[in-house]
């Protein structure tokens, strides 16, 4: 698939992260959780303790002896702040230090307090009333499912399934199978469609977050649960929609997924890495048919060719990461095509670099299996 061995490439990526400073390592945020989760994947692949120590050292800056989380405000009721909880559960499993499960329990308390719409779906944040965003499913559901499994609270899986299924029902476009970025149950936001409540476009990374959420939540979902097969079916539908808009020339995906021919749109790396991860993991675990293997090969080759560069000091750079995109707020984000294509584009932003490492680790596992 490429000149450099993928395992060597993965370690070079990890080395690059661990030897560069980032603003995301200085605060409790979802990017912090995402990059530590990707280093966790490198540790599982290599079993080199340097990666475990890196994860623990950086998490320990935030967690005190009692499990309090520095810089975390539960009453912000922001689903983004749940995402690092997955790393707390990882550390608890491997160290049995009570502070990690105490901190995870604090995050679970937030989910109990989280405002919900009339159908039980979590608001994305307290400041975004009645709104479900695709991003929020990734931020909360895999952690929620793992915590429920570890703490033996099986009823929680009914709630988790509802979060996953509800947003798919409301954001899925029946013509393309693609998902709109967000849904406002109240239809009160200026960006919300008067009939559906959905935002106007299919943003790549939003669908990428949701696709990864499906693959990761299923890791912990009970095999006998009434809704497990429904979640697998959503993943299969999503995979078909994803490959239908994969760029045939490069193998990667556009920032606004279905507007590849529209001026100003660009090939975007974070969504491309997320889709590659989801497809590879789905194939490996048997959720997706082997017919997807050529698509995932083409995608990973495309990522390497389109987005990766090596620096003179042998660090790995990832280009073309959309820095940020959202809806509403101040200044107001209207969710238009022009909005998405004009947000800043960065190199090595963790929202792309984390999924790059996760995708590379999954590619290694998939093709070792096959």
JSON list of C-alpha atoms in Angstrom, two decimals, residues 156-368:
[
{"chain": "A", "resi": 156, "resn": "UNK", "atom": "CA", "xyz": [-28.05, 2.44, 30.39]},
{"chain": "A", "resi": 157, "resn": "UNK", "atom": "CA", "xyz": [-27.79, 0.71, 27.03]},
{"chain": "A", "resi": 158, "resn": "UNK", "atom": "CA", "xyz": [-31.41, 1.59, 26.26]},
{"chain": "A", "resi": 159, "resn": "UNK", "atom": "CA", "xyz": [-30.48, 5.24, 26.66]},
{"chain": "A", "resi": 160, "resn": "UNK", "atom": "CA", "xyz": [-27.26, 4.88, 24.66]},
{"chain": "A", "resi": 161, "resn": "UNK", "atom": "CA", "xyz": [-29.13, 3.19, 21.82]},
{"chain": "A", "resi": 162, "resn": "UNK", "atom": "CA", "xyz": [-31.66, 6.00, 21.82]},
{"chain": "A", "resi": 163, "resn": "UNK", "atom": "CA", "xyz": [-28.92, 8.63, 21.47]},
{"chain": "A", "resi": 164, "resn": "UNK", "atom": "CA", "xyz": [-27.39, 6.81, 18.50]},
{"chain": "A", "resi": 165, "resn": "UNK", "atom": "CA", "xyz": [-30.63, 5.91, 16.73]},
{"chain": "A", "resi": 166, "resn": "UNK", "atom": "CA", "xyz": [-32.54, 9.14, 17.35]},
{"chain": "A", "resi": 167, "resn": "UNK", "atom": "CA", "xyz": [-30.04, 11.43, 15.69]},
{"chain": "A", "resi": 168, "resn": "UNK", "atom": "CA", "xyz": [-29.75, 9.10, 12.70]},
{"chain": "A", "resi": 169, "resn": "UNK", "atom": "CA", "xyz": [-33.52, 9.14, 12.26]},
{"chain": "A", "resi": 170, "resn": "UNK", "atom": "CA", "xyz": [-33.63, 12.92, 12.26]},
{"chain": "A", "resi": 171, "resn": "UNK", "atom": "CA", "xyz": [-30.47, 13.84, 10.33]},
{"chain": "A", "resi": 172, "resn": "UNK", "atom": "CA", "xyz": [-30.37, 11.14, 7.64]},
{"chain": "A", "resi": 173, "resn": "UNK", "atom": "CA", "xyz": [-31.17, 12.25, 4.11]},
{"chain": "A", "resi": 174, "resn": "UNK", "atom": "CA", "xyz": [-33.29, 9.51, 2.49]},
{"chain": "A", "resi": 175, "resn": "UNK", "atom": "CA", "xyz": [-31.92, 10.23, -1.00]},
{"chain": "A", "resi": 176, "resn": "UNK", "atom": "CA", "xyz": [-28.20, 9.98, -0.27]},
{"chain": "A", "resi": 177, "resn": "UNK", "atom": "CA", "xyz": [-27.99, 8.27, 3.13]},
{"chain": "A", "resi": 178, "resn": "UNK", "atom": "CA", "xyz": [-25.75, 11.13, 4.27]},
{"chain": "A", "resi": 179, "resn": "UNK", "atom": "CA", "xyz": [-26.32, 12.83, 7.62]},
{"chain": "A", "resi": 180, "resn": "UNK", "atom": "CA", "xyz": [-26.75, 16.54, 8.20]},
{"chain": "A", "resi": 181, "resn": "UNK", "atom": "CA", "xyz": [-24.44, 18.08, 10.82]},
{"chain": "A", "resi": 182, "resn": "UNK", "atom": "CA", "xyz": [-27.12, 18.77, 13.43]},
{"chain": "A", "resi": 183, "resn": "UNK", "atom": "CA", "xyz": [-30.81, 18.70, 14.27]},
{"chain": "A", "resi": 184, "resn": "UNK", "atom": "CA", "xyz": [-32.74, 21.33, 16.24]},
{"chain": "A", "resi": 185, "resn": "UNK", "atom": "CA", "xyz": [-35.89, 19.75, 17.62]},
{"chain": "A", "resi": 186, "resn": "UNK", "atom": "CA", "xyz": [-37.40, 23.19, 18.25]},
{"chain": "A", "resi": 187, "resn": "UNK", "atom": "CA", "xyz": [-36.61, 24.37, 14.68]},
{"chain": "A", "resi": 188, "resn": "UNK", "atom": "CA", "xyz": [-35.87, 27.72, 16.33]},
{"chain": "A", "resi": 189, "resn": "UNK", "atom": "CA", "xyz": [-32.30, 28.20, 15.09]},
{"chain": "A", "resi": 190, "resn": "UNK", "atom": "CA", "xyz": [-31.78, 30.28, 11.96]},
{"chain": "A", "resi": 191, "resn": "UNK", "atom": "CA", "xyz": [-29.73, 27.43, 10.50]},
{"chain": "A", "resi": 192, "resn": "UNK", "atom": "CA", "xyz": [-32.50, 24.88, 11.06]},
{"chain": "A", "resi": 193, "resn": "UNK", "atom": "CA", "xyz": [-34.78, 23.77, 8.22]},
{"chain": "A", "resi": 194, "resn": "UNK", "atom": "CA", "xyz": [-38.39, 24.80, 8.87]},
{"chain": "A", "resi": 195, "resn": "UNK", "atom": "CA", "xyz": [-39.65, 21.25, 8.27]},
{"chain": "A", "resi": 196, "resn": "UNK", "atom": "CA", "xyz": [-36.87, 18.91, 9.42]},
{"chain": "A", "resi": 197, "resn": "UNK", "atom": "CA", "xyz": [-34.96, 21.09, 11.89]},
{"chain": "A", "resi": 198, "resn": "UNK", "atom": "CA", "xyz": [-31.71, 19.98, 10.23]},
{"chain": "A", "resi": 199, "resn": "UNK", "atom": "CA", "xyz": [-28.73, 22.13, 9.34]},
{"chain": "A", "resi": 200, "resn": "UNK", "atom": "CA", "xyz": [-28.26, 22.67, 5.60]},
{"chain": "A", "resi": 201, "resn": "UNK", "atom": "CA", "xyz": [-25.16, 20.62, 4.66]},
{"chain": "A", "resi": 202, "resn": "UNK", "atom": "CA", "xyz": [-23.31, 17.32, 5.01]},
{"chain": "A", "resi": 203, "resn": "UNK", "atom": "CA", "xyz": [-20.08, 18.26, 6.76]},
{"chain": "A", "resi": 204, "resn": "UNK", "atom": "CA", "xyz": [-17.41, 15.59, 6.47]},
{"chain": "A", "resi": 205, "resn": "UNK", "atom": "CA", "xyz": [-16.05, 15.60, 10.00]},
{"chain": "A", "resi": 206, "resn": "UNK", "atom": "CA", "xyz": [-19.49, 15.58, 11.60]},
{"chain": "A", "resi": 207, "resn": "UNK", "atom": "CA", "xyz": [-20.28, 12.35, 9.77]},
{"chain": "A", "resi": 208, "resn": "UNK", "atom": "CA", "xyz": [-16.80, 11.13, 10.60]},
{"chain": "A", "resi": 209, "resn": "UNK", "atom": "CA", "xyz": [-17.38, 11.60, 14.33]},
{"chain": "A", "resi": 210, "resn": "UNK", "atom": "CA", "xyz": [-20.70, 9.78, 14.12]},
{"chain": "A", "resi": 211, "resn": "UNK", "atom": "CA", "xyz": [-19.26, 6.90, 12.09]},
{"chain": "A", "resi": 212, "resn": "UNK", "atom": "CA", "xyz": [-16.47, 6.38, 14.64]},
{"chain": "A", "resi": 213, "resn": "UNK", "atom": "CA", "xyz": [-19.03, 6.57, 17.43]},
{"chain": "A", "resi": 214, "resn": "UNK", "atom": "CA", "xyz": [-20.94, 3.66, 15.91]},
{"chain": "A", "resi": 215, "resn": "UNK", "atom": "CA", "xyz": [-17.84, 1.50, 15.55]},
{"chain": "A", "resi": 216, "resn": "UNK", "atom": "CA", "xyz": [-16.59, 2.29, 19.06]},
{"chain": "A", "resi": 217, "resn": "UNK", "atom": "CA", "xyz": [-19.90, 2.06, 20.92]},
{"chain": "A", "resi": 218, "resn": "UNK", "atom": "CA", "xyz": [-20.47, -1.42, 19.51]},
{"chain": "A", "resi": 219, "resn": "UNK", "atom": "CA", "xyz": [-17.28, -2.56, 21.29]},
{"chain": "A", "resi": 220, "resn": "UNK", "atom": "CA", "xyz": [-19.21, -2.48, 24.57]},
{"chain": "A", "resi": 221, "resn": "UNK", "atom": "CA", "xyz": [-22.79, -3.07, 23.48]},
{"chain": "A", "resi": 222, "resn": "UNK", "atom": "CA", "xyz": [-24.31, -6.32, 24.82]},
{"chain": "A", "resi": 223, "resn": "UNK", "atom": "CA", "xyz": [-24.72, -8.93, 22.11]},
{"chain": "A", "resi": 224, "resn": "UNK", "atom": "CA", "xyz": [-28.28, -9.70, 23.26]},
{"chain": "A", "resi": 225, "resn": "UNK", "atom": "CA", "xyz": [-29.52, -6.11, 23.41]},
{"chain": "A", "resi": 226, "resn": "UNK", "atom": "CA", "xyz": [-32.63, -5.48, 21.30]},
{"chain": "A", "resi": 227, "resn": "UNK", "atom": "CA", "xyz": [-31.05, -2.50, 19.54]},
{"chain": "A", "resi": 228, "resn": "UNK", "atom": "CA", "xyz": [-27.57, -3.82, 18.80]},
{"chain": "A", "resi": 229, "resn": "UNK", "atom": "CA", "xyz": [-28.56, -5.03, 15.34]},
{"chain": "A", "resi": 230, "resn": "UNK", "atom": "CA", "xyz": [-30.18, -1.67, 14.64]},
{"chain": "A", "resi": 231, "resn": "UNK", "atom": "CA", "xyz": [-26.89, 0.09, 15.36]},
{"chain": "A", "resi": 232, "resn": "UNK", "atom": "CA", "xyz": [-25.02, -2.34, 13.10]},
{"chain": "A", "resi": 233, "resn": "UNK", "atom": "CA", "xyz": [-27.60, -1.65, 10.38]},
{"chain": "A", "resi": 234, "resn": "UNK", "atom": "CA", "xyz": [-27.02, 2.09, 10.73]},
{"chain": "A", "resi": 235, "resn": "UNK", "atom": "CA", "xyz": [-23.27, 1.49, 10.39]},
{"chain": "A", "resi": 236, "resn": "UNK", "atom": "CA", "xyz": [-23.83, -0.55, 7.22]},
{"chain": "A", "resi": 237, "resn": "UNK", "atom": "CA", "xyz": [-26.07, 2.11, 5.70]},
{"chain": "A", "resi": 238, "resn": "UNK", "atom": "CA", "xyz": [-23.54, 4.77, 6.59]},
{"chain": "A", "resi": 239, "resn": "UNK", "atom": "CA", "xyz": [-20.67, 2.81, 5.04]},
{"chain": "A", "resi": 240, "resn": "UNK", "atom": "CA", "xyz": [-22.57, 2.57, 1.77]},
{"chain": "A", "resi": 241, "resn": "UNK", "atom": "CA", "xyz": [-23.26, 6.30, 1.82]},
{"chain": "A", "resi": 242, "resn": "UNK", "atom": "CA", "xyz": [-19.61, 7.05, 2.63]},
{"chain": "A", "resi": 243, "resn": "UNK", "atom": "CA", "xyz": [-18.18, 5.11, -0.32]},
{"chain": "A", "resi": 244, "resn": "UNK", "atom": "CA", "xyz": [-20.77, 6.60, -2.66]},
{"chain": "A", "resi": 245, "resn": "UNK", "atom": "CA", "xyz": [-19.20, 10.03, -2.24]},
{"chain": "A", "resi": 246, "resn": "UNK", "atom": "CA", "xyz": [-15.55, 8.93, -1.93]},
{"chain": "A", "resi": 247, "resn": "UNK", "atom": "CA", "xyz": [-13.48, 10.88, -4.46]},
{"chain": "A", "resi": 248, "resn": "UNK", "atom": "CA", "xyz": [-12.73, 8.37, -7.21]},
{"chain": "A", "resi": 249, "resn": "UNK", "atom": "CA", "xyz": [-9.45, 10.00, -8.19]},
{"chain": "A", "resi": 250, "resn": "UNK", "atom": "CA", "xyz": [-7.79, 10.41, -4.78]},
{"chain": "A", "resi": 251, "resn": "UNK", "atom": "CA", "xyz": [-9.73, 8.00, -2.54]},
{"chain": "A", "resi": 252, "resn": "UNK", "atom": "CA", "xyz": [-10.40, 10.64, 0.11]},
{"chain": "A", "resi": 253, "resn": "UNK", "atom": "CA", "xyz": [-13.34, 12.91, 0.93]},
{"chain": "A", "resi": 254, "resn": "UNK", "atom": "CA", "xyz": [-14.36, 16.54, 0.58]},
{"chain": "A", "resi": 255, "resn": "UNK", "atom": "CA", "xyz": [-15.02, 19.04, 3.36]},
{"chain": "A", "resi": 256, "resn": "UNK", "atom": "CA", "xyz": [-18.65, 19.34, 2.21]},
{"chain": "A", "resi": 257, "resn": "UNK", "atom": "CA", "xyz": [-19.22, 15.76, 1.22]},
{"chain": "A", "resi": 258, "resn": "UNK", "atom": "CA", "xyz": [-21.59, 15.98, -1.72]},
{"chain": "A", "resi": 259, "resn": "UNK", "atom": "CA", "xyz": [-20.23, 19.18, -3.29]},
{"chain": "A", "resi": 260, "resn": "UNK", "atom": "CA", "xyz": [-16.94, 17.92, -4.69]},
{"chain": "A", "resi": 261, "resn": "UNK", "atom": "CA", "xyz": [-17.33, 19.85, -7.93]},
{"chain": "A", "resi": 262, "resn": "UNK", "atom": "CA", "xyz": [-18.25, 23.15, -6.30]},
{"chain": "A", "resi": 263, "resn": "UNK", "atom": "CA", "xyz": [-15.65, 25.92, -6.32]},
{"chain": "A", "resi": 264, "resn": "UNK", "atom": "CA", "xyz": [-13.87, 26.37, -3.01]},
{"chain": "A", "resi": 265, "resn": "UNK", "atom": "CA", "xyz": [-14.51, 22.89, -1.66]},
{"chain": "A", "resi": 266, "resn": "UNK", "atom": "CA", "xyz": [-11.38, 20.93, -0.76]},
{"chain": "A", "resi": 267, "resn": "UNK", "atom": "CA", "xyz": [-10.19, 17.45, 0.16]},
{"chain": "A", "resi": 268, "resn": "UNK", "atom": "CA", "xyz": [-10.22, 17.35, 3.97]},
{"chain": "A", "resi": 269, "resn": "UNK", "atom": "CA", "xyz": [-8.02, 15.06, 6.03]},
{"chain": "A", "resi": 270, "resn": "UNK", "atom": "CA", "xyz": [-9.81, 14.61, 9.37]},
{"chain": "A", "resi": 271, "resn": "UNK", "atom": "CA", "xyz": [-13.02, 13.26, 7.83]},
{"chain": "A", "resi": 272, "resn": "UNK", "atom": "CA", "xyz": [-10.98, 11.07, 5.47]},
{"chain": "A", "resi": 273, "resn": "UNK", "atom": "CA", "xyz": [-9.09, 9.56, 8.42]},
{"chain": "A", "resi": 274, "resn": "UNK", "atom": "CA", "xyz": [-12.30, 9.03, 10.39]},
{"chain": "A", "resi": 275, "resn": "UNK", "atom": "CA", "xyz": [-14.04, 7.25, 7.52]},
{"chain": "A", "resi": 276, "resn": "UNK", "atom": "CA", "xyz": [-10.97, 5.08, 6.92]},
{"chain": "A", "resi": 277, "resn": "UNK", "atom": "CA", "xyz": [-10.90, 4.11, 10.60]},
{"chain": "A", "resi": 278, "resn": "UNK", "atom": "CA", "xyz": [-14.60, 3.26, 10.60]},
{"chain": "A", "resi": 279, "resn": "UNK", "atom": "CA", "xyz": [-14.47, 1.19, 7.43]},
{"chain": "A", "resi": 280, "resn": "UNK", "atom": "CA", "xyz": [-11.34, -0.71, 8.50]},
{"chain": "A", "resi": 281, "resn": "UNK", "atom": "CA", "xyz": [-12.69, -1.45, 11.97]},
{"chain": "A", "resi": 282, "resn": "UNK", "atom": "CA", "xyz": [-16.11, -2.38, 10.61]},
{"chain": "A", "resi": 283, "resn": "UNK", "atom": "CA", "xyz": [-14.57, -4.87, 8.18]},
{"chain": "A", "resi": 284, "resn": "UNK", "atom": "CA", "xyz": [-12.22, -6.32, 10.80]},
{"chain": "A", "resi": 285, "resn": "UNK", "atom": "CA", "xyz": [-15.01, -6.93, 13.31]},
{"chain": "A", "resi": 286, "resn": "UNK", "atom": "CA", "xyz": [-17.43, -8.33, 10.75]},
{"chain": "A", "resi": 287, "resn": "UNK", "atom": "CA", "xyz": [-19.96, -5.51, 10.77]},
{"chain": "A", "resi": 288, "resn": "UNK", "atom": "CA", "xyz": [-19.10, -4.68, 7.17]},
{"chain": "A", "resi": 289, "resn": "UNK", "atom": "CA", "xyz": [-18.63, -6.97, 4.20]},
{"chain": "A", "resi": 290, "resn": "UNK", "atom": "CA", "xyz": [-15.19, -7.59, 2.70]},
{"chain": "A", "resi": 291, "resn": "UNK", "atom": "CA", "xyz": [-16.40, -5.79, -0.44]},
{"chain": "A", "resi": 292, "resn": "UNK", "atom": "CA", "xyz": [-15.31, -2.60, 1.33]},
{"chain": "A", "resi": 293, "resn": "UNK", "atom": "CA", "xyz": [-11.63, -3.63, 1.45]},
{"chain": "A", "resi": 294, "resn": "UNK", "atom": "CA", "xyz": [-10.71, -1.99, -1.90]},
{"chain": "A", "resi": 295, "resn": "UNK", "atom": "CA", "xyz": [-12.35, 1.25, -0.76]},
{"chain": "A", "resi": 296, "resn": "UNK", "atom": "CA", "xyz": [-10.46, 1.35, 2.53]},
{"chain": "A", "resi": 297, "resn": "UNK", "atom": "CA", "xyz": [-7.17, 0.55, 0.79]},
{"chain": "A", "resi": 298, "resn": "UNK", "atom": "CA", "xyz": [-7.76, 3.38, -1.65]},
{"chain": "A", "resi": 299, "resn": "UNK", "atom": "CA", "xyz": [-8.68, 5.70, 1.20]},
{"chain": "A", "resi": 300, "resn": "UNK", "atom": "CA", "xyz": [-5.55, 5.01, 3.23]},
{"chain": "A", "resi": 301, "resn": "UNK", "atom": "CA", "xyz": [-3.31, 5.33, 0.18]},
{"chain": "A", "resi": 302, "resn": "UNK", "atom": "CA", "xyz": [-5.07, 8.60, -0.57]},
{"chain": "A", "resi": 303, "resn": "UNK", "atom": "CA", "xyz": [-4.46, 9.91, 2.94]},
{"chain": "A", "resi": 304, "resn": "UNK", "atom": "CA", "xyz": [-0.75, 9.18, 2.64]},
{"chain": "A", "resi": 305, "resn": "UNK", "atom": "CA", "xyz": [-0.49, 10.70, -0.84]},
{"chain": "A", "resi": 306, "resn": "UNK", "atom": "CA", "xyz": [-2.70, 13.75, -0.35]},
{"chain": "A", "resi": 307, "resn": "UNK", "atom": "CA", "xyz": [-2.17, 14.77, 3.26]},
{"chain": "A", "resi": 308, "resn": "UNK", "atom": "CA", "xyz": [1.05, 13.38, 4.77]},
{"chain": "A", "resi": 309, "resn": "UNK", "atom": "CA", "xyz": [4.46, 15.00, 4.54]},
{"chain": "A", "resi": 310, "resn": "UNK", "atom": "CA", "xyz": [7.71, 14.26, 6.37]},
{"chain": "A", "resi": 311, "resn": "UNK", "atom": "CA", "xyz": [9.68, 17.11, 7.91]},
{"chain": "A", "resi": 312, "resn": "UNK", "atom": "CA", "xyz": [13.49, 17.32, 7.74]},
{"chain": "A", "resi": 313, "resn": "UNK", "atom": "CA", "xyz": [13.65, 16.05, 11.35]},
{"chain": "A", "resi": 314, "resn": "UNK", "atom": "CA", "xyz": [11.50, 13.03, 10.39]},
{"chain": "A", "resi": 315, "resn": "UNK", "atom": "CA", "xyz": [8.29, 14.21, 12.00]},
{"chain": "A", "resi": 316, "resn": "UNK", "atom": "CA", "xyz": [5.02, 13.37, 10.25]},
{"chain": "A", "resi": 317, "resn": "UNK", "atom": "CA", "xyz": [2.83, 16.30, 9.20]},
{"chain": "A", "resi": 318, "resn": "UNK", "atom": "CA", "xyz": [-0.88, 16.00, 8.43]},
{"chain": "A", "resi": 319, "resn": "UNK", "atom": "CA", "xyz": [-2.19, 18.75, 6.16]},
{"chain": "A", "resi": 320, "resn": "UNK", "atom": "CA", "xyz": [-5.67, 20.01, 5.28]},
{"chain": "A", "resi": 321, "resn": "UNK", "atom": "CA", "xyz": [-7.39, 19.64, 8.65]},
{"chain": "A", "resi": 322, "resn": "UNK", "atom": "CA", "xyz": [-10.45, 21.84, 9.04]},
{"chain": "A", "resi": 323, "resn": "UNK", "atom": "CA", "xyz": [-9.59, 23.66, 12.27]},
{"chain": "A", "resi": 324, "resn": "UNK", "atom": "CA", "xyz": [-13.12, 24.04, 13.56]},
{"chain": "A", "resi": 325, "resn": "UNK", "atom": "CA", "xyz": [-16.73, 24.18, 12.43]},
{"chain": "A", "resi": 326, "resn": "UNK", "atom": "CA", "xyz": [-19.96, 24.54, 14.35]},
{"chain": "A", "resi": 327, "resn": "UNK", "atom": "CA", "xyz": [-23.41, 26.08, 14.25]},
{"chain": "A", "resi": 328, "resn": "UNK", "atom": "CA", "xyz": [-24.91, 29.16, 15.89]},
{"chain": "A", "resi": 329, "resn": "UNK", "atom": "CA", "xyz": [-22.93, 30.85, 18.64]},
{"chain": "A", "resi": 330, "resn": "UNK", "atom": "CA", "xyz": [-21.30, 34.27, 18.49]},
{"chain": "A", "resi": 331, "resn": "UNK", "atom": "CA", "xyz": [-20.18, 35.17, 15.88]},
{"chain": "A", "resi": 332, "resn": "UNK", "atom": "CA", "xyz": [-23.09, 33.33, 14.30]},
{"chain": "A", "resi": 333, "resn": "UNK", "atom": "CA", "xyz": [-22.32, 30.26, 12.17]},
{"chain": "A", "resi": 334, "resn": "UNK", "atom": "CA", "xyz": [-25.08, 29.64, 9.66]},
{"chain": "A", "resi": 335, "resn": "UNK", "atom": "CA", "xyz": [-24.01, 26.24, 8.35]},
{"chain": "A", "resi": 336, "resn": "UNK", "atom": "CA", "xyz": [-23.88, 27.40, 4.72]},
{"chain": "A", "resi": 337, "resn": "UNK", "atom": "CA", "xyz": [-21.54, 25.92, 2.12]},
{"chain": "A", "resi": 338, "resn": "UNK", "atom": "CA", "xyz": [-19.56, 29.18, 2.19]},
{"chain": "A", "resi": 339, "resn": "UNK", "atom": "CA", "xyz": [-19.23, 28.91, 5.97]},
{"chain": "A", "resi": 340, "resn": "UNK", "atom": "CA", "xyz": [-17.77, 25.39, 5.91]},
{"chain": "A", "resi": 341, "resn": "UNK", "atom": "CA", "xyz": [-15.25, 26.05, 3.14]},
{"chain": "A", "resi": 342, "resn": "UNK", "atom": "CA", "xyz": [-14.01, 29.30, 4.67]},
{"chain": "A", "resi": 343, "resn": "UNK", "atom": "CA", "xyz": [-13.19, 28.07, 8.16]},
{"chain": "A", "resi": 344, "resn": "UNK", "atom": "CA", "xyz": [-9.41, 27.95, 8.79]},
{"chain": "A", "resi": 345, "resn": "UNK", "atom": "CA", "xyz": [-7.42, 24.95, 7.57]},
{"chain": "A", "resi": 346, "resn": "UNK", "atom": "CA", "xyz": [-4.54, 23.70, 9.71]},
{"chain": "A", "resi": 347, "resn": "UNK", "atom": "CA", "xyz": [-1.65, 21.25, 9.76]},
{"chain": "A", "resi": 348, "resn": "UNK", "atom": "CA", "xyz": [-1.40, 18.70, 12.60]},
{"chain": "A", "resi": 349, "resn": "UNK", "atom": "CA", "xyz": [-4.55, 19.74, 14.42]},
{"chain": "A", "resi": 350, "resn": "UNK", "atom": "CA", "xyz": [-5.43, 16.90, 16.78]},
{"chain": "A", "resi": 351, "resn": "UNK", "atom": "CA", "xyz": [-8.92, 16.60, 15.29]},
{"chain": "A", "resi": 352, "resn": "UNK", "atom": "CA", "xyz": [-7.15, 15.15, 12.27]},
{"chain": "A", "resi": 353, "resn": "UNK", "atom": "CA", "xyz": [-4.00, 13.73, 13.80]},
{"chain": "A", "resi": 354, "resn": "UNK", "atom": "CA", "xyz": [-5.82, 11.58, 16.34]},
{"chain": "A", "resi": 355, "resn": "UNK", "atom": "CA", "xyz": [-8.00, 9.90, 13.69]},
{"chain": "A", "resi": 356, "resn": "UNK", "atom": "CA", "xyz": [-4.92, 9.51, 11.47]},
{"chain": "A", "resi": 357, "resn": "UNK", "atom": "CA", "xyz": [-3.23, 7.41, 14.14]},
{"chain": "A", "resi": 358, "resn": "UNK", "atom": "CA", "xyz": [-6.42, 5.50, 14.92]},
{"chain": "A", "resi": 359, "resn": "UNK", "atom": "CA", "xyz": [-6.93, 4.75, 11.22]},
{"chain": "A", "resi": 360, "resn": "UNK", "atom": "CA", "xyz": [-3.33, 3.62, 10.77]},
{"chain": "A", "resi": 361, "resn": "UNK", "atom": "CA", "xyz": [-3.60, 1.27, 13.76]},
{"chain": "A", "resi": 362, "resn": "UNK", "atom": "CA", "xyz": [-6.83, -0.18, 12.34]},
{"chain": "A", "resi": 363, "resn": "UNK", "atom": "CA", "xyz": [-5.27, -0.64, 8.90]},
{"chain": "A", "resi": 364, "resn": "UNK", "atom": "CA", "xyz": [-2.44, -2.60, 10.52]},
{"chain": "A", "resi": 365, "resn": "UNK", "atom": "CA", "xyz": [-4.89, -4.82, 12.42]},
{"chain": "A", "resi": 366, "resn": "UNK", "atom": "CA", "xyz": [-7.13, -5.37, 9.40]},
{"chain": "A", "resi": 367, "resn": "UNK", "atom": "CA", "xyz": [-4.40, -6.41, 7.02]},
{"chain": "A", "resi": 368, "resn": "UNK", "atom": "CA", "xyz": [-2.60, -8.51, 9.62]}
]
